[in-house]
Tab-separated table of C-alpha atoms in Angstrom:
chain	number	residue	atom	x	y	z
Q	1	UNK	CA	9.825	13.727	-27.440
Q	2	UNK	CA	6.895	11.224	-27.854
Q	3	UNK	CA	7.681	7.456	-27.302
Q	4	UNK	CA	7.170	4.800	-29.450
Q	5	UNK	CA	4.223	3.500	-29.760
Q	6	UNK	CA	2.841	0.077	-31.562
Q	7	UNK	CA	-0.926	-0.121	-33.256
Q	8	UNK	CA	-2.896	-3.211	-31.626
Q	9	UNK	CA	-1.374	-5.121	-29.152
Q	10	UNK	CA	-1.086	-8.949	-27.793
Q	11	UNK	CA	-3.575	-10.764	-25.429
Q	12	UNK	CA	-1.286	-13.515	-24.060
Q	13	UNK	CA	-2.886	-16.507	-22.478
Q	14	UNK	CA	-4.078	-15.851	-18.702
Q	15	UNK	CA	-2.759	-18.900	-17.239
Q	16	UNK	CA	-4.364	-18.383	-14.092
Q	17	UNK	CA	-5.695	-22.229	-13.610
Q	18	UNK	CA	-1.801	-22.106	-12.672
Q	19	UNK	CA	-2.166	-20.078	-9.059
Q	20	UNK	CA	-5.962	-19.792	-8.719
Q	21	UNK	CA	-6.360	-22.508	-6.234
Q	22	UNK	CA	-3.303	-21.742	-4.376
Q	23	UNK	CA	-3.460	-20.076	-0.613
Q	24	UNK	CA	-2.609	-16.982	0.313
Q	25	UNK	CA	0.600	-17.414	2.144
Q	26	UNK	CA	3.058	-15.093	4.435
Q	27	UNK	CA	6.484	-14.959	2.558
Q	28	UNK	CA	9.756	-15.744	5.531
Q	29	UNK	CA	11.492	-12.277	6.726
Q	30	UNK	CA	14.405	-10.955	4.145
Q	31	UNK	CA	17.619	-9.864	6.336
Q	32	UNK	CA	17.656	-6.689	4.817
Q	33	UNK	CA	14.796	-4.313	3.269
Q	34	UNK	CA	15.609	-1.548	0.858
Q	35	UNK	CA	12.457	1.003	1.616
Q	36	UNK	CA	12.404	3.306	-1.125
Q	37	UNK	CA	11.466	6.742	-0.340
Q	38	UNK	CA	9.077	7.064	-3.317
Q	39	UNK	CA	7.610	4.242	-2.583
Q	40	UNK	CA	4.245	5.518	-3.949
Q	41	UNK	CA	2.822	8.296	-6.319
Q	42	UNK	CA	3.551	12.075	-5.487
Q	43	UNK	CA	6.510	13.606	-3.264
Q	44	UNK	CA	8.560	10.924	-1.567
Q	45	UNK	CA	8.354	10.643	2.209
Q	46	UNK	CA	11.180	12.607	4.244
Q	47	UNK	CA	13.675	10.245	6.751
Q	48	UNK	CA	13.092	10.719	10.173
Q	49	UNK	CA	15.177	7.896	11.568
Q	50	UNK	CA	19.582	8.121	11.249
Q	51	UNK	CA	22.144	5.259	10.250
Q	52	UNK	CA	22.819	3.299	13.468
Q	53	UNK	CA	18.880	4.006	14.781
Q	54	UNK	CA	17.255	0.333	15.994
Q	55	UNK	CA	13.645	0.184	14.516
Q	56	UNK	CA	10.768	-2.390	15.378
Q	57	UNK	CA	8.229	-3.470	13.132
Q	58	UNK	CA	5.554	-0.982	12.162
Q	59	UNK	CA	7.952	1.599	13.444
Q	60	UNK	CA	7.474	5.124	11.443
Q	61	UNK	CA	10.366	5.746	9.293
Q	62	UNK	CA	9.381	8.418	7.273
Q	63	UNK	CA	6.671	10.439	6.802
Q	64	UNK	CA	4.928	11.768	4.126
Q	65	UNK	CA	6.105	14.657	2.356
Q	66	UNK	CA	2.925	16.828	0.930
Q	67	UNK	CA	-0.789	16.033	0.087
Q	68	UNK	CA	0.012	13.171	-2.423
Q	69	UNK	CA	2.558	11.518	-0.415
Q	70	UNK	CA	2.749	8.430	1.907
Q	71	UNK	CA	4.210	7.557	5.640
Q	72	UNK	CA	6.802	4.746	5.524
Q	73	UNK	CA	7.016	2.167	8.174
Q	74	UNK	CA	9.616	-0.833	8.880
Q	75	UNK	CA	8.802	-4.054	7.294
Q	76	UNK	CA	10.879	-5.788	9.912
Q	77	UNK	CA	12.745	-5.323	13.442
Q	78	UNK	CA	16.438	-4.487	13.191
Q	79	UNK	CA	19.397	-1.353	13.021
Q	80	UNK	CA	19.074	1.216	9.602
Q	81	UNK	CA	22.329	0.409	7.683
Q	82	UNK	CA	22.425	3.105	4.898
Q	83	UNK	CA	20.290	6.192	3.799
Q	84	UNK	CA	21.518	6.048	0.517
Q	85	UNK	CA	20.783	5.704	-3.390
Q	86	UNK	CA	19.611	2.376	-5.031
Q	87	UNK	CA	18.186	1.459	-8.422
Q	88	UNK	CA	14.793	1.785	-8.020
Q	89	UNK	CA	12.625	-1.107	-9.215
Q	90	UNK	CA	10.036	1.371	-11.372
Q	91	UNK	CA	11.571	4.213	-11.465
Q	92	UNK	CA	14.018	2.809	-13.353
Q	93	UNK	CA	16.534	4.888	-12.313
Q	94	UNK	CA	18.646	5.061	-8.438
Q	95	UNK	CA	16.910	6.724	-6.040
Q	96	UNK	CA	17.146	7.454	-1.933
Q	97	UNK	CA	16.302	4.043	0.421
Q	98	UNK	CA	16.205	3.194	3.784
Q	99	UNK	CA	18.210	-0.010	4.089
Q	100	UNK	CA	17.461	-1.826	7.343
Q	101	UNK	CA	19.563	-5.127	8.479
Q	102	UNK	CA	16.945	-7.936	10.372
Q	103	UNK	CA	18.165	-8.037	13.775
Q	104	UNK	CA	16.979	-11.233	14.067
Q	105	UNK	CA	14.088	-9.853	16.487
Q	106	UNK	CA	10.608	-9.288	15.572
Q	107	UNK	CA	9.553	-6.453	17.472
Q	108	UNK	CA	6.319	-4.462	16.466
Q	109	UNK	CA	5.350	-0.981	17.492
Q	110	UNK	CA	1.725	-1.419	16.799
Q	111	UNK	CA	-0.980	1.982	16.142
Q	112	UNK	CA	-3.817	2.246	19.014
Q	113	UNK	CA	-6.302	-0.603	18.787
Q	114	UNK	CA	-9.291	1.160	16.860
Q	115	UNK	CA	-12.784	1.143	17.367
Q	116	UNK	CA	-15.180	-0.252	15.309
Q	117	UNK	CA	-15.426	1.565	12.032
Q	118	UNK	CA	-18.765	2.794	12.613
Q	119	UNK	CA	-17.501	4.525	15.708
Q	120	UNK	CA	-15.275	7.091	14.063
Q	121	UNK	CA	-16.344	10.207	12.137
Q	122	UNK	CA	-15.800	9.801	8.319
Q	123	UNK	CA	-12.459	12.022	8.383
Q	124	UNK	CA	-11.176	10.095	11.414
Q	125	UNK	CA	-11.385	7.153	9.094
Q	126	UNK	CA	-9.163	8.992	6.056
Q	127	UNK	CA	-6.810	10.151	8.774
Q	128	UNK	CA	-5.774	7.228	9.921
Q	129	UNK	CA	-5.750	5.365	7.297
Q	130	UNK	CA	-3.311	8.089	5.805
Q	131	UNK	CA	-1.261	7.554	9.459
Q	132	UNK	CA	-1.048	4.308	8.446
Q	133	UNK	CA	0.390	5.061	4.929
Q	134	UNK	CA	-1.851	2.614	3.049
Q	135	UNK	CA	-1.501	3.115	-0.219
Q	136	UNK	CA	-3.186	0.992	-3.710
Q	137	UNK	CA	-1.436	-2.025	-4.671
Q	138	UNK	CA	-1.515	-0.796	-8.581
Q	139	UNK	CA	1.981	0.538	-10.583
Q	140	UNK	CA	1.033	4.160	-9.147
Q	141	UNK	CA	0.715	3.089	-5.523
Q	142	UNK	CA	-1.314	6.082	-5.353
Q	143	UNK	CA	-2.086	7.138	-1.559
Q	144	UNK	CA	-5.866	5.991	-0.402
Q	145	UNK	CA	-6.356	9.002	1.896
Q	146	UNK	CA	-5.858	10.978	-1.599
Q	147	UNK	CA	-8.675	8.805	-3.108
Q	148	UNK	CA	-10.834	9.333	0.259
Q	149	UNK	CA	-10.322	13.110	-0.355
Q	150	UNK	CA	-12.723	13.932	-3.061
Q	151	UNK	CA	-13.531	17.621	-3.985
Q	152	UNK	CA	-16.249	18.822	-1.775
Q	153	UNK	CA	-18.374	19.948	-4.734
Q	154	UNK	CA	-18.306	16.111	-5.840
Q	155	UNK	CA	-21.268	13.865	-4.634
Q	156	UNK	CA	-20.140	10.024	-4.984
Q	157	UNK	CA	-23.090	7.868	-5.383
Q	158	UNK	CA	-21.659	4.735	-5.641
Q	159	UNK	CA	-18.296	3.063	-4.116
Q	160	UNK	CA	-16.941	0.028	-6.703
Q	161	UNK	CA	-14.607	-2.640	-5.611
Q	162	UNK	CA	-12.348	-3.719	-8.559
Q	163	UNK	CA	-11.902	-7.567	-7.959
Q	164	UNK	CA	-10.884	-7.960	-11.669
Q	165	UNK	CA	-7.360	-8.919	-12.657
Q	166	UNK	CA	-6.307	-8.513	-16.050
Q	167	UNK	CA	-3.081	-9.694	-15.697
Q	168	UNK	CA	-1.716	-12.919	-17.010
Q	169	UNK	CA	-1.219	-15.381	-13.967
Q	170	UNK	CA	-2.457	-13.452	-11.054
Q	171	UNK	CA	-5.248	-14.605	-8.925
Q	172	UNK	CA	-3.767	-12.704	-5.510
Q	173	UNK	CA	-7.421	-10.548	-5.643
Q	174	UNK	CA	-9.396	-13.630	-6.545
Q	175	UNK	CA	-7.873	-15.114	-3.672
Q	176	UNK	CA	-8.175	-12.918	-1.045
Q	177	UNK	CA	-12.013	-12.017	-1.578
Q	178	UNK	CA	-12.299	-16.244	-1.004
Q	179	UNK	CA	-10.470	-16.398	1.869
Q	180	UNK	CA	-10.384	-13.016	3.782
Q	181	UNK	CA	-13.886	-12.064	3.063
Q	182	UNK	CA	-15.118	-11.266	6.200
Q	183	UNK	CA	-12.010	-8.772	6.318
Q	184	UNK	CA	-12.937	-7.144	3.115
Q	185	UNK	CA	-16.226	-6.195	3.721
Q	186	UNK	CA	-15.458	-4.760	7.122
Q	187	UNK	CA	-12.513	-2.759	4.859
Q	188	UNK	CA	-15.513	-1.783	2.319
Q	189	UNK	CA	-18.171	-0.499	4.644
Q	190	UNK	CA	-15.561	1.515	6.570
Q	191	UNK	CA	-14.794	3.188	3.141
Q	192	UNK	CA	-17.964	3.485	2.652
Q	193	UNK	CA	-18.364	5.509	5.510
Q	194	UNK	CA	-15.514	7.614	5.349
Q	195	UNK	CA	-17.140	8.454	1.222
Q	196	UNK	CA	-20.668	9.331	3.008
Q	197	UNK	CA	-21.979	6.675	0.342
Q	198	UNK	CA	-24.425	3.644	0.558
Q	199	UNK	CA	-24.084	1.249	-2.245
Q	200	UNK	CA	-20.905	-0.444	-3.555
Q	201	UNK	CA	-20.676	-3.113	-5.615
Q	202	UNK	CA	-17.650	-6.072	-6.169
């Protein structure tokens, strides 16, 4: 059954003089976290921690569960409440979640410090960047390492940066490429190394 569909469509007003000179800032810690299994595109991660398990922050939690899949790690330091079903925010529908209560701790488990970018082969890169379980910030939250992967037959030229936000309101990319620059382009010629490529473009 197709949906329903409408012919044009609306351009609201951006509105963005409304947040595009405000910092970046770091929001205060929740006292509990609902981690959604599918948390991203693809198969959701599998559990590895029980109810009654203490975590730390950055602590594994679950880990991916196929190809297009992500790793799951705690946002914060505390005891895992409930494995059980909530309504999930996109899916629109309940689905499994890791519900951890702060502890009032802030513990992290942290990865290995890494080396400089240009250090590591191009697949160390992808893998541990898929260790990691970075994933885009877009409505698919599709996995990076799954971007990184391209067929081998497929020669990329070119790596482009999408600093454009279409969105009504939202300057968070705008933002960010003023005031963690420096952090950006050390993100953008690591990709670029992992992709084998030598031009990118913002």
């Amino acid at each position: 059954m197709r949906l329903p569909t409408f012919r044009g469509g609306v351009h609201p007003p951006e509105r963005k003089e409304l947040s595009q000179d405000s910092h970046l800032s770091v929001l205060p810690l929740p006292e509990r976290v609902y981690v959604f299994l599918a948390n991203h595109a693809g198969i959701p991660a599998k559990p590895i921690v029980n109810i009654g398990d203490k975590v730390k922050t950055g602590q594994l939690i679950a880990e991916s569960g196929g190809f297009i899949s992500a790793n799951l790690h705690s946002p914060l330091t505390g005891e895992v409440k409930e494995i059980a079903k909530y309504f999930h925010p996109t899916l629109s529908k309940p689905d499994d979640a890791i519900v951890i209560e702060r502890s009032g701790d802030d513990e992290w488990e942290l990865l290995q410090p890494a080396k400089s970018y240009d250090q590591f082969e191009p697949e160390e890169i992808v893998q541990r960047i898929k260790s990691a379980g970075i994933v885009g910030l877009g409505g698919a939250m599709f996995p990076t390492s799954v971007k990184l992967s391209p067929p081998k037959e497929k020669k990329i030229d070119l790596l482009v940066i999408n600093g454009a936000e279409c969105e009504p309101y939202l300057t968070i990319d705008y933002r960010y490429m003023l005031e963690r620059s420096e952090g950006l382009v050390r993100g953008i010629l690591a990709i670029m190394r992992a992709l084998k490529v030598k031009d990118a473009i913002i």
